[in-house]
């Protein structure tokens, strides 16, 4: 069914059928955004959207596999046609927190797989939505990163994940610099250790981790760009 376009800002959240992404979608909808809830399995996305927005007016599930260029292009085409605007992109989808691996012996096919989703996924989603973002009065891009991608803190371990998030941080800096003149604020956010399927038990509650992402998605026009934050505070690259 086609989406009814309204006056509200539009936010696209990737990997939003569960975990931090779903909670970011909920918080952005509560703040008045129309949320495009990206999910590589549409049925799961529709269930997540219905949980957040039983009326079906504020959250629209759309199929999106960030690692599949055709899927990304199809989403961008549908959002352009049906909503005609994008104000916020939250690149949240990620895989492969490879706690079992070490850089010295890592399976490089696994590393490539992590890069396809965690780096190239975010990259191609942002590229595809850029024409709409650049028309927004308050465009924001959030790269959901991790302390694991901090060069300053790296001492070994989780090689696929850490390298993919360090590369995502580099992409954040490049896009922030290139899009500054278009007033697009691009920042990387570590949500902290969060109790999701990826984070496992013992982490902070999901709404707390999501709040730092939503902060970067809703920055005022004089807010920072090209930064790396946790809970709204800078963290070392
Ligand atoms: P999660 O519970 O594992 O959820 C990951 C989400 O990404 C799922 O919705 C998953 O969809 C989706 N996804 C994976 N590959 C995808 C693809 N190719 N296309 C579209 N969606 C895809 O993870 P999370 O803990 O919520 O993590 C969210 C973000 O926070 C990630 O970027 C992660 O690196 C970051 N982060 C998390 C923690 C933590 O402690 N949890 C800490 C630091 C950073 P499916 O359901 O289809 O698999």
PDB file of C-alpha atoms and ligand atoms in Angstrom:
ATOM      1  CA  UNK A   1       0.000   0.000   0.000  1.00  0.00           C
ATOM      2  CA  UNK A   2       1.309   3.464  -0.861  1.00  0.00           C
ATOM      3  CA  UNK A   3       2.294   5.747   2.030  1.00  0.00           C
ATOM      4  CA  UNK A   4       0.259   8.903   2.575  1.00  0.00           C
ATOM      5  CA  UNK A   5       2.816  11.751   2.529  1.00  0.00           C
ATOM      6  CA  UNK A   6       2.401  14.323   5.280  1.00  0.00           C
ATOM      7  CA  UNK A   7       4.180  17.456   6.519  1.00  0.00           C
ATOM      8  CA  UNK A   8       6.393  15.602   9.021  1.00  0.00           C
ATOM      9  CA  UNK A   9      10.128  15.022   8.613  1.00  0.00           C
ATOM     10  CA  UNK A  10      10.972  11.586   7.229  1.00  0.00           C
ATOM     11  CA  UNK A  11      13.562   9.331   8.880  1.00  0.00           C
ATOM     12  CA  UNK A  12      14.929   6.150   7.295  1.00  0.00           C
ATOM     13  CA  UNK A  13      16.290   3.659   9.838  1.00  0.00           C
ATOM     14  CA  UNK A  14      18.136   0.562   8.589  1.00  0.00           C
ATOM     15  CA  UNK A  15      18.018  -2.787  10.388  1.00  0.00           C
ATOM     16  CA  UNK A  16      15.032  -1.560  12.374  1.00  0.00           C
ATOM     17  CA  UNK A  17      13.035  -4.776  12.834  1.00  0.00           C
ATOM     18  CA  UNK A  18      14.729  -5.475  16.193  1.00  0.00           C
ATOM     19  CA  UNK A  19      17.283  -4.207  18.681  1.00  0.00           C
ATOM     20  CA  UNK A  20      18.560  -0.638  18.744  1.00  0.00           C
ATOM     21  CA  UNK A  21      17.159   0.135  15.277  1.00  0.00           C
ATOM     22  CA  UNK A  22      13.588  -0.675  16.305  1.00  0.00           C
ATOM     23  CA  UNK A  23      13.899   1.492  19.405  1.00  0.00           C
ATOM     24  CA  UNK A  24      15.400   4.373  17.374  1.00  0.00           C
ATOM     25  CA  UNK A  25      12.395   4.055  15.048  1.00  0.00           C
ATOM     26  CA  UNK A  26      10.052   4.224  18.059  1.00  0.00           C
ATOM     27  CA  UNK A  27      11.759   7.273  19.573  1.00  0.00           C
ATOM     28  CA  UNK A  28      11.871   9.147  16.250  1.00  0.00           C
ATOM     29  CA  UNK A  29       8.168   8.394  15.645  1.00  0.00           C
ATOM     30  CA  UNK A  30       7.406   9.695  19.169  1.00  0.00           C
ATOM     31  CA  UNK A  31       9.253  12.895  18.246  1.00  0.00           C
ATOM     32  CA  UNK A  32       7.052  13.461  15.221  1.00  0.00           C
ATOM     33  CA  UNK A  33       9.001  11.857  12.397  1.00  0.00           C
ATOM     34  CA  UNK A  34       7.441   9.657   9.793  1.00  0.00           C
ATOM     35  CA  UNK A  35       9.699   6.619  10.037  1.00  0.00           C
ATOM     36  CA  UNK A  36      10.621   4.306   7.195  1.00  0.00           C
ATOM     37  CA  UNK A  37      11.472   1.132   9.126  1.00  0.00           C
ATOM     38  CA  UNK A  38      13.978  -0.771   6.980  1.00  0.00           C
ATOM     39  CA  UNK A  39      14.036  -4.537   7.356  1.00  0.00           C
ATOM     40  CA  UNK A  40      15.570  -7.179   5.129  1.00  0.00           C
ATOM     41  CA  UNK A  41      12.625  -9.450   5.980  1.00  0.00           C
ATOM     42  CA  UNK A  42       9.490  -7.419   5.239  1.00  0.00           C
ATOM     43  CA  UNK A  43       7.205  -9.545   7.458  1.00  0.00           C
ATOM     44  CA  UNK A  44       9.484  -8.919  10.454  1.00  0.00           C
ATOM     45  CA  UNK A  45       9.557  -5.216   9.608  1.00  0.00           C
ATOM     46  CA  UNK A  46       5.790  -5.059   9.411  1.00  0.00           C
ATOM     47  CA  UNK A  47       5.458  -6.740  12.813  1.00  0.00           C
ATOM     48  CA  UNK A  48       7.937  -4.260  14.324  1.00  0.00           C
ATOM     49  CA  UNK A  49       6.128  -1.304  12.737  1.00  0.00           C
ATOM     50  CA  UNK A  50       2.763  -2.532  14.056  1.00  0.00           C
ATOM     51  CA  UNK A  51       4.206  -2.817  17.574  1.00  0.00           C
ATOM     52  CA  UNK A  52       5.393   0.793  17.469  1.00  0.00           C
ATOM     53  CA  UNK A  53       2.462   2.256  15.557  1.00  0.00           C
ATOM     54  CA  UNK A  54      -0.659   0.063  15.628  1.00  0.00           C
ATOM     55  CA  UNK A  55      -2.567   2.710  13.635  1.00  0.00           C
ATOM     56  CA  UNK A  56      -0.053   2.461  10.806  1.00  0.00           C
ATOM     57  CA  UNK A  57       0.175   6.194  10.156  1.00  0.00           C
ATOM     58  CA  UNK A  58       3.607   7.101  11.538  1.00  0.00           C
ATOM     59  CA  UNK A  59       5.813   4.089  10.769  1.00  0.00           C
ATOM     60  CA  UNK A  60       6.066   2.342   7.405  1.00  0.00           C
ATOM     61  CA  UNK A  61       7.986  -0.913   7.047  1.00  0.00           C
ATOM     62  CA  UNK A  62       9.897  -1.266   3.799  1.00  0.00           C
ATOM     63  CA  UNK A  63      12.108  -4.087   2.581  1.00  0.00           C
ATOM     64  CA  UNK A  64      15.760  -3.099   2.742  1.00  0.00           C
ATOM     65  CA  UNK A  65      18.832  -5.295   2.590  1.00  0.00           C
ATOM     66  CA  UNK A  66      21.635  -2.741   2.890  1.00  0.00           C
ATOM     67  CA  UNK A  67      24.161  -5.170   1.384  1.00  0.00           C
ATOM     68  CA  UNK A  68      22.086  -5.546  -1.807  1.00  0.00           C
ATOM     69  CA  UNK A  69      22.427  -2.614  -4.217  1.00  0.00           C
ATOM     70  CA  UNK A  70      19.148  -3.462  -5.981  1.00  0.00           C
ATOM     71  CA  UNK A  71      17.268  -3.472  -2.669  1.00  0.00           C
ATOM     72  CA  UNK A  72      18.787  -0.102  -1.714  1.00  0.00           C
ATOM     73  CA  UNK A  73      17.871   1.385  -5.104  1.00  0.00           C
ATOM     74  CA  UNK A  74      14.307   0.041  -4.832  1.00  0.00           C
ATOM     75  CA  UNK A  75      13.844   1.615  -1.398  1.00  0.00           C
ATOM     76  CA  UNK A  76      15.209   4.971  -2.564  1.00  0.00           C
ATOM     77  CA  UNK A  77      12.897   4.889  -5.575  1.00  0.00           C
ATOM     78  CA  UNK A  78       9.849   4.064  -3.427  1.00  0.00           C
ATOM     79  CA  UNK A  79      10.639   6.700  -0.800  1.00  0.00           C
ATOM     80  CA  UNK A  80      11.158   9.297  -3.539  1.00  0.00           C
ATOM     81  CA  UNK A  81       7.890   8.378  -5.232  1.00  0.00           C
ATOM     82  CA  UNK A  82       5.684   7.987  -2.164  1.00  0.00           C
ATOM     83  CA  UNK A  83       7.148  10.371   0.413  1.00  0.00           C
ATOM     84  CA  UNK A  84       9.250  12.718  -1.695  1.00  0.00           C
ATOM     85  CA  UNK A  85      11.577  13.606   1.156  1.00  0.00           C
ATOM     86  CA  UNK A  86      14.185  12.281   3.565  1.00  0.00           C
ATOM     87  CA  UNK A  87      15.440  14.352   6.480  1.00  0.00           C
ATOM     88  CA  UNK A  88      17.233  11.747   8.593  1.00  0.00           C
ATOM     89  CA  UNK A  89      19.161   8.596   7.695  1.00  0.00           C
ATOM     90  CA  UNK A  90      20.183   6.268  10.525  1.00  0.00           C
ATOM     91  CA  UNK A  91      22.645   3.639   9.286  1.00  0.00           C
ATOM     92  CA  UNK A  92      22.103   1.115  12.058  1.00  0.00           C
ATOM     93  CA  UNK A  93      22.190  -2.317  10.365  1.00  0.00           C
ATOM     94  CA  UNK A  94      25.285  -4.341  11.216  1.00  0.00           C
ATOM     95  CA  UNK A  95      26.510  -7.901  11.602  1.00  0.00           C
ATOM     96  CA  UNK A  96      29.359 -10.021  12.826  1.00  0.00           C
ATOM     97  CA  UNK A  97      30.502  -9.076  16.288  1.00  0.00           C
ATOM     98  CA  UNK A  98      33.243 -11.684  15.906  1.00  0.00           C
ATOM     99  CA  UNK A  99      34.369 -12.200  19.484  1.00  0.00           C
ATOM    100  CA  UNK A 100      35.716 -15.632  18.485  1.00  0.00           C
ATOM    101  CA  UNK A 101      38.229 -14.262  15.943  1.00  0.00           C
ATOM    102  CA  UNK A 102      41.685 -12.708  15.974  1.00  0.00           C
ATOM    103  CA  UNK A 103      43.247 -10.498  13.265  1.00  0.00           C
ATOM    104  CA  UNK A 104      46.273 -12.801  12.967  1.00  0.00           C
ATOM    105  CA  UNK A 105      44.116 -15.729  11.874  1.00  0.00           C
ATOM    106  CA  UNK A 106      40.800 -14.156  10.822  1.00  0.00           C
ATOM    107  CA  UNK A 107      38.752 -15.684   8.015  1.00  0.00           C
ATOM    108  CA  UNK A 108      38.996 -12.883   5.464  1.00  0.00           C
ATOM    109  CA  UNK A 109      35.750 -13.934   3.784  1.00  0.00           C
ATOM    110  CA  UNK A 110      34.090 -13.183   7.107  1.00  0.00           C
ATOM    111  CA  UNK A 111      35.824  -9.782   7.215  1.00  0.00           C
ATOM    112  CA  UNK A 112      34.602  -9.045   3.673  1.00  0.00           C
ATOM    113  CA  UNK A 113      31.060 -10.006   4.697  1.00  0.00           C
ATOM    114  CA  UNK A 114      31.198  -7.593   7.631  1.00  0.00           C
ATOM    115  CA  UNK A 115      32.425  -4.810   5.350  1.00  0.00           C
ATOM    116  CA  UNK A 116      29.614  -5.459   2.845  1.00  0.00           C
ATOM    117  CA  UNK A 117      26.974  -4.710   5.474  1.00  0.00           C
ATOM    118  CA  UNK A 118      28.642  -2.507   8.064  1.00  0.00           C
ATOM    119  CA  UNK A 119      30.598  -0.248   5.671  1.00  0.00           C
ATOM    120  CA  UNK A 120      29.350  -0.577   2.079  1.00  0.00           C
ATOM    121  CA  UNK A 121      25.748  -0.982   3.265  1.00  0.00           C
ATOM    122  CA  UNK A 122      25.800   2.337   5.109  1.00  0.00           C
ATOM    123  CA  UNK A 123      27.710   3.907   2.224  1.00  0.00           C
ATOM    124  CA  UNK A 124      25.290   2.891  -0.520  1.00  0.00           C
ATOM    125  CA  UNK A 125      22.191   3.705   1.536  1.00  0.00           C
ATOM    126  CA  UNK A 126      23.561   7.202   2.175  1.00  0.00           C
ATOM    127  CA  UNK A 127      24.506   7.709  -1.484  1.00  0.00           C
ATOM    128  CA  UNK A 128      21.075   6.568  -2.657  1.00  0.00           C
ATOM    129  CA  UNK A 129      19.209   8.913  -0.298  1.00  0.00           C
ATOM    130  CA  UNK A 130      21.533  11.887  -0.712  1.00  0.00           C
ATOM    131  CA  UNK A 131      19.484  13.621  -3.448  1.00  0.00           C
ATOM    132  CA  UNK A 132      16.525  13.706  -1.031  1.00  0.00           C
ATOM    133  CA  UNK A 133      18.647  14.601   2.010  1.00  0.00           C
ATOM    134  CA  UNK A 134      20.171  17.562   0.216  1.00  0.00           C
ATOM    135  CA  UNK A 135      16.682  18.984  -0.318  1.00  0.00           C
ATOM    136  CA  UNK A 136      15.864  18.737   3.415  1.00  0.00           C
ATOM    137  CA  UNK A 137      15.931  21.920   5.536  1.00  0.00           C
ATOM    138  CA  UNK A 138      17.615  20.003   8.418  1.00  0.00           C
ATOM    139  CA  UNK A 139      19.404  16.941   7.002  1.00  0.00           C
ATOM    140  CA  UNK A 140      21.085  14.503   9.415  1.00  0.00           C
ATOM    141  CA  UNK A 141      23.014  11.259   8.887  1.00  0.00           C
ATOM    142  CA  UNK A 142      23.883   8.997  11.805  1.00  0.00           C
ATOM    143  CA  UNK A 143      26.368   6.163  11.485  1.00  0.00           C
ATOM    144  CA  UNK A 144      25.731   3.729  14.318  1.00  0.00           C
ATOM    145  CA  UNK A 145      29.297   2.810  15.147  1.00  0.00           C
ATOM    146  CA  UNK A 146      31.009   1.270  18.146  1.00  0.00           C
ATOM    147  CA  UNK A 147      33.839   1.749  20.582  1.00  0.00           C
ATOM    148  CA  UNK A 148      35.182  -1.356  18.816  1.00  0.00           C
ATOM    149  CA  UNK A 149      35.927   0.908  15.838  1.00  0.00           C
ATOM    150  CA  UNK A 150      37.958   3.380  17.879  1.00  0.00           C
ATOM    151  CA  UNK A 151      41.590   3.297  16.682  1.00  0.00           C
ATOM    152  CA  UNK A 152      42.628   4.816  20.002  1.00  0.00           C
ATOM    153  CA  UNK A 153      41.161   1.896  21.950  1.00  0.00           C
ATOM    154  CA  UNK A 154      42.054  -1.051  19.703  1.00  0.00           C
ATOM    155  CA  UNK A 155      44.219  -3.736  21.249  1.00  0.00           C
ATOM    156  CA  UNK A 156      43.182  -6.850  19.298  1.00  0.00           C
ATOM    157  CA  UNK A 157      40.104  -9.004  18.854  1.00  0.00           C
ATOM    158  CA  UNK A 158      36.772  -8.749  16.951  1.00  0.00           C
ATOM    159  CA  UNK A 159      38.732  -8.049  13.719  1.00  0.00           C
ATOM    160  CA  UNK A 160      35.882  -8.086  11.178  1.00  0.00           C
ATOM    161  CA  UNK A 161      33.671  -5.907  13.340  1.00  0.00           C
ATOM    162  CA  UNK A 162      36.381  -3.509  14.514  1.00  0.00           C
ATOM    163  CA  UNK A 163      37.845  -2.898  11.051  1.00  0.00           C
ATOM    164  CA  UNK A 164      34.344  -2.374   9.608  1.00  0.00           C
ATOM    165  CA  UNK A 165      33.456   0.175  12.292  1.00  0.00           C
ATOM    166  CA  UNK A 166      36.815   1.998  11.994  1.00  0.00           C
ATOM    167  CA  UNK A 167      36.145   2.261   8.242  1.00  0.00           C
ATOM    168  CA  UNK A 168      32.617   3.490   8.976  1.00  0.00           C
ATOM    169  CA  UNK A 169      34.134   6.174  11.205  1.00  0.00           C
ATOM    170  CA  UNK A 170      36.431   7.215   8.350  1.00  0.00           C
ATOM    171  CA  UNK A 171      33.430   7.403   6.026  1.00  0.00           C
ATOM    172  CA  UNK A 172      31.690   9.592   8.608  1.00  0.00           C
ATOM    173  CA  UNK A 173      34.575  12.089   8.485  1.00  0.00           C
ATOM    174  CA  UNK A 174      34.690  12.118   4.671  1.00  0.00           C
ATOM    175  CA  UNK A 175      30.954  12.606   4.214  1.00  0.00           C
ATOM    176  CA  UNK A 176      30.799  15.248   6.950  1.00  0.00           C
ATOM    177  CA  UNK A 177      33.502  17.252   5.172  1.00  0.00           C
ATOM    178  CA  UNK A 178      31.992  16.845   1.716  1.00  0.00           C
ATOM    179  CA  UNK A 179      28.410  17.590   2.803  1.00  0.00           C
ATOM    180  CA  UNK A 180      29.147  20.497   5.142  1.00  0.00           C
ATOM    181  CA  UNK A 181      28.312  23.010   2.403  1.00  0.00           C
ATOM    182  CA  UNK A 182      24.911  21.292   1.988  1.00  0.00           C
ATOM    183  CA  UNK A 183      24.311  21.660   5.776  1.00  0.00           C
ATOM    184  CA  UNK A 184      24.107  17.866   6.211  1.00  0.00           C
ATOM    185  CA  UNK A 185      25.287  16.963   9.730  1.00  0.00           C
ATOM    186  CA  UNK A 186      27.002  13.545   9.640  1.00  0.00           C
ATOM    187  CA  UNK A 187      28.092  11.924  12.893  1.00  0.00           C
ATOM    188  CA  UNK A 188      29.112   8.524  14.243  1.00  0.00           C
ATOM    189  CA  UNK A 189      27.521   7.301  17.465  1.00  0.00           C
ATOM    190  CA  UNK A 190      28.482   4.482  19.793  1.00  0.00           C
ATOM    191  CA  UNK A 191      25.337   3.362  21.635  1.00  0.00           C
ATOM    192  CA  UNK A 192      27.400   1.771  24.419  1.00  0.00           C
ATOM    193  CA  UNK A 193      27.046  -1.872  25.383  1.00  0.00           C
ATOM    194  CA  UNK A 194      23.360  -2.571  24.875  1.00  0.00           C
ATOM    195  CA  UNK A 195      21.329  -5.677  25.778  1.00  0.00           C
ATOM    196  CA  UNK A 196      20.252  -6.768  22.285  1.00  0.00           C
ATOM    197  CA  UNK A 197      20.754  -9.971  20.299  1.00  0.00           C
ATOM    198  CA  UNK A 198      24.162  -8.621  19.270  1.00  0.00           C
ATOM    199  CA  UNK A 199      25.135  -7.203  22.666  1.00  0.00           C
ATOM    200  CA  UNK A 200      23.846 -10.140  24.726  1.00  0.00           C
ATOM    201  CA  UNK A 201      22.728  -9.974  28.358  1.00  0.00           C
ATOM    202  CA  UNK A 202      24.160  -7.519  30.854  1.00  0.00           C
ATOM    203  CA  UNK A 203      24.261  -4.457  28.612  1.00  0.00           C
ATOM    204  CA  UNK A 204      22.358  -1.221  29.203  1.00  0.00           C
ATOM    205  CA  UNK A 205      18.639  -1.056  28.397  1.00  0.00           C
ATOM    206  CA  UNK A 206      17.883  -0.637  24.671  1.00  0.00           C
ATOM    207  CA  UNK A 207      16.113   2.765  25.074  1.00  0.00           C
ATOM    208  CA  UNK A 208      19.271   4.215  26.697  1.00  0.00           C
ATOM    209  CA  UNK A 209      21.497   3.062  23.836  1.00  0.00           C
ATOM    210  CA  UNK A 210      19.011   4.297  21.247  1.00  0.00           C
ATOM    211  CA  UNK A 211      18.725   7.732  22.870  1.00  0.00           C
ATOM    212  CA  UNK A 212      22.287   8.677  21.907  1.00  0.00           C
ATOM    213  CA  UNK A 213      21.511   7.786  18.288  1.00  0.00           C
ATOM    214  CA  UNK A 214      18.305   9.830  18.330  1.00  0.00           C
ATOM    215  CA  UNK A 215      20.260  12.751  19.792  1.00  0.00           C
ATOM    216  CA  UNK A 216      22.490  12.804  16.698  1.00  0.00           C
ATOM    217  CA  UNK A 217      19.480  12.350  14.401  1.00  0.00           C
ATOM    218  CA  UNK A 218      17.731  15.401  15.842  1.00  0.00           C
ATOM    219  CA  UNK A 219      20.622  17.859  16.299  1.00  0.00           C
ATOM    220  CA  UNK A 220      19.883  21.545  15.907  1.00  0.00           C
ATOM    221  CA  UNK A 221      21.267  23.300  12.819  1.00  0.00           C
ATOM    222  CA  UNK A 222      24.290  24.573  14.786  1.00  0.00           C
ATOM    223  CA  UNK A 223      25.049  21.048  16.060  1.00  0.00           C
ATOM    224  CA  UNK A 224      28.316  19.212  15.430  1.00  0.00           C
ATOM    225  CA  UNK A 225      29.286  17.340  12.275  1.00  0.00           C
ATOM    226  CA  UNK A 226      32.101  14.852  11.666  1.00  0.00           C
ATOM    227  CA  UNK A 227      32.168  13.779  15.316  1.00  0.00           C
ATOM    228  CA  UNK A 228      32.108  10.498  17.230  1.00  0.00           C
ATOM    229  CA  UNK A 229      29.767  10.502  20.227  1.00  0.00           C
ATOM    230  CA  UNK A 230      28.347   8.393  22.970  1.00  0.00           C
ATOM    231  CA  UNK A 231      25.355   9.719  24.927  1.00  0.00           C
ATOM    232  CA  UNK A 232      25.848  13.092  23.258  1.00  0.00           C
ATOM    233  CA  UNK A 233      29.470  13.412  24.412  1.00  0.00           C
ATOM    234  CA  UNK A 234      32.577  13.137  22.196  1.00  0.00           C
ATOM    235  CA  UNK A 235      34.573   9.895  22.392  1.00  0.00           C
ATOM    236  CA  UNK A 236      38.088   9.308  20.988  1.00  0.00           C
ATOM    237  CA  UNK A 237      38.477   8.133  17.399  1.00  0.00           C
TER     238      UNK A 237
HETATM  239  P1  LIG B   1      21.052  -6.666  16.472  1.00  0.00           P
HETATM  240  O1  LIG B   1      20.148  -6.856  17.626  1.00  0.00           O
HETATM  241  O2  LIG B   1      21.900  -7.818  16.010  1.00  0.00           O
HETATM  242  O3  LIG B   1      20.198  -6.114  15.215  1.00  0.00           O
HETATM  243  C1  LIG B   1      20.835  -5.892  14.001  1.00  0.00           C
HETATM  244  C2  LIG B   1      19.823  -5.415  12.993  1.00  0.00           C
HETATM  245  O4  LIG B   1      20.518  -5.208  11.739  1.00  0.00           O
HETATM  246  C3  LIG B   1      18.726  -6.447  12.707  1.00  0.00           C
HETATM  247  O5  LIG B   1      17.518  -5.780  12.489  1.00  0.00           O
HETATM  248  C4  LIG B   1      19.220  -7.122  11.443  1.00  0.00           C
HETATM  249  O6  LIG B   1      18.181  -7.675  10.645  1.00  0.00           O
HETATM  250  C5  LIG B   1      19.808  -5.911  10.737  1.00  0.00           C
HETATM  251  N1  LIG B   1      20.651  -6.259   9.607  1.00  0.00           N
HETATM  252  C6  LIG B   1      21.758  -7.047   9.556  1.00  0.00           C
HETATM  253  N2  LIG B   1      22.210  -7.151   8.301  1.00  0.00           N
HETATM  254  C7  LIG B   1      21.370  -6.419   7.524  1.00  0.00           C
HETATM  255  C8  LIG B   1      21.303  -6.119   6.139  1.00  0.00           C
HETATM  256  N3  LIG B   1      22.190  -6.615   5.263  1.00  0.00           N
HETATM  257  N4  LIG B   1      20.326  -5.299   5.702  1.00  0.00           N
HETATM  258  C9  LIG B   1      19.423  -4.800   6.553  1.00  0.00           C
HETATM  259  N5  LIG B   1      19.410  -5.057   7.864  1.00  0.00           N
HETATM  260  C10 LIG B   1      20.380  -5.852   8.343  1.00  0.00           C
HETATM  261  O7  LIG B   1      22.068  -5.478  16.741  1.00  0.00           O
HETATM  262  P2  LIG B   1      21.969  -4.183  17.704  1.00  0.00           P
HETATM  263  O8  LIG B   1      22.640  -4.510  18.968  1.00  0.00           O
HETATM  264  O9  LIG B   1      20.577  -3.657  17.721  1.00  0.00           O
HETATM  265  O10 LIG B   1      22.960  -3.215  16.918  1.00  0.00           O
HETATM  266  C11 LIG B   1      22.508  -2.081  16.202  1.00  0.00           C
HETATM  267  C12 LIG B   1      23.720  -1.228  15.876  1.00  0.00           C
HETATM  268  O11 LIG B   1      24.392  -0.838  17.092  1.00  0.00           O
HETATM  269  C13 LIG B   1      24.784  -1.954  15.038  1.00  0.00           C
HETATM  270  O12 LIG B   1      25.354  -1.050  14.120  1.00  0.00           O
HETATM  271  C14 LIG B   1      25.820  -2.371  16.071  1.00  0.00           C
HETATM  272  O13 LIG B   1      27.088  -2.553  15.503  1.00  0.00           O
HETATM  273  C15 LIG B   1      25.756  -1.173  17.008  1.00  0.00           C
HETATM  274  N6  LIG B   1      26.296  -1.447  18.339  1.00  0.00           N
HETATM  275  C16 LIG B   1      25.659  -2.319  19.173  1.00  0.00           C
HETATM  276  C17 LIG B   1      26.189  -2.546  20.438  1.00  0.00           C
HETATM  277  C18 LIG B   1      25.512  -3.476  21.423  1.00  0.00           C
HETATM  278  O14 LIG B   1      26.048  -3.652  22.538  1.00  0.00           O
HETATM  279  N7  LIG B   1      24.362  -4.052  21.096  1.00  0.00           N
HETATM  280  C19 LIG B   1      27.358  -1.884  20.853  1.00  0.00           C
HETATM  281  C20 LIG B   1      27.976  -1.009  19.967  1.00  0.00           C
HETATM  282  C21 LIG B   1      27.424  -0.791  18.715  1.00  0.00           C
HETATM  283  P3  LIG B   1      17.757  -9.254  10.753  1.00  0.00           P
HETATM  284  O15 LIG B   1      16.766  -9.346  11.866  1.00  0.00           O
HETATM  285  O16 LIG B   1      17.178  -9.531   9.397  1.00  0.00           O
HETATM  286  O17 LIG B   1      19.018 -10.033  11.021  1.00  0.00           O
END
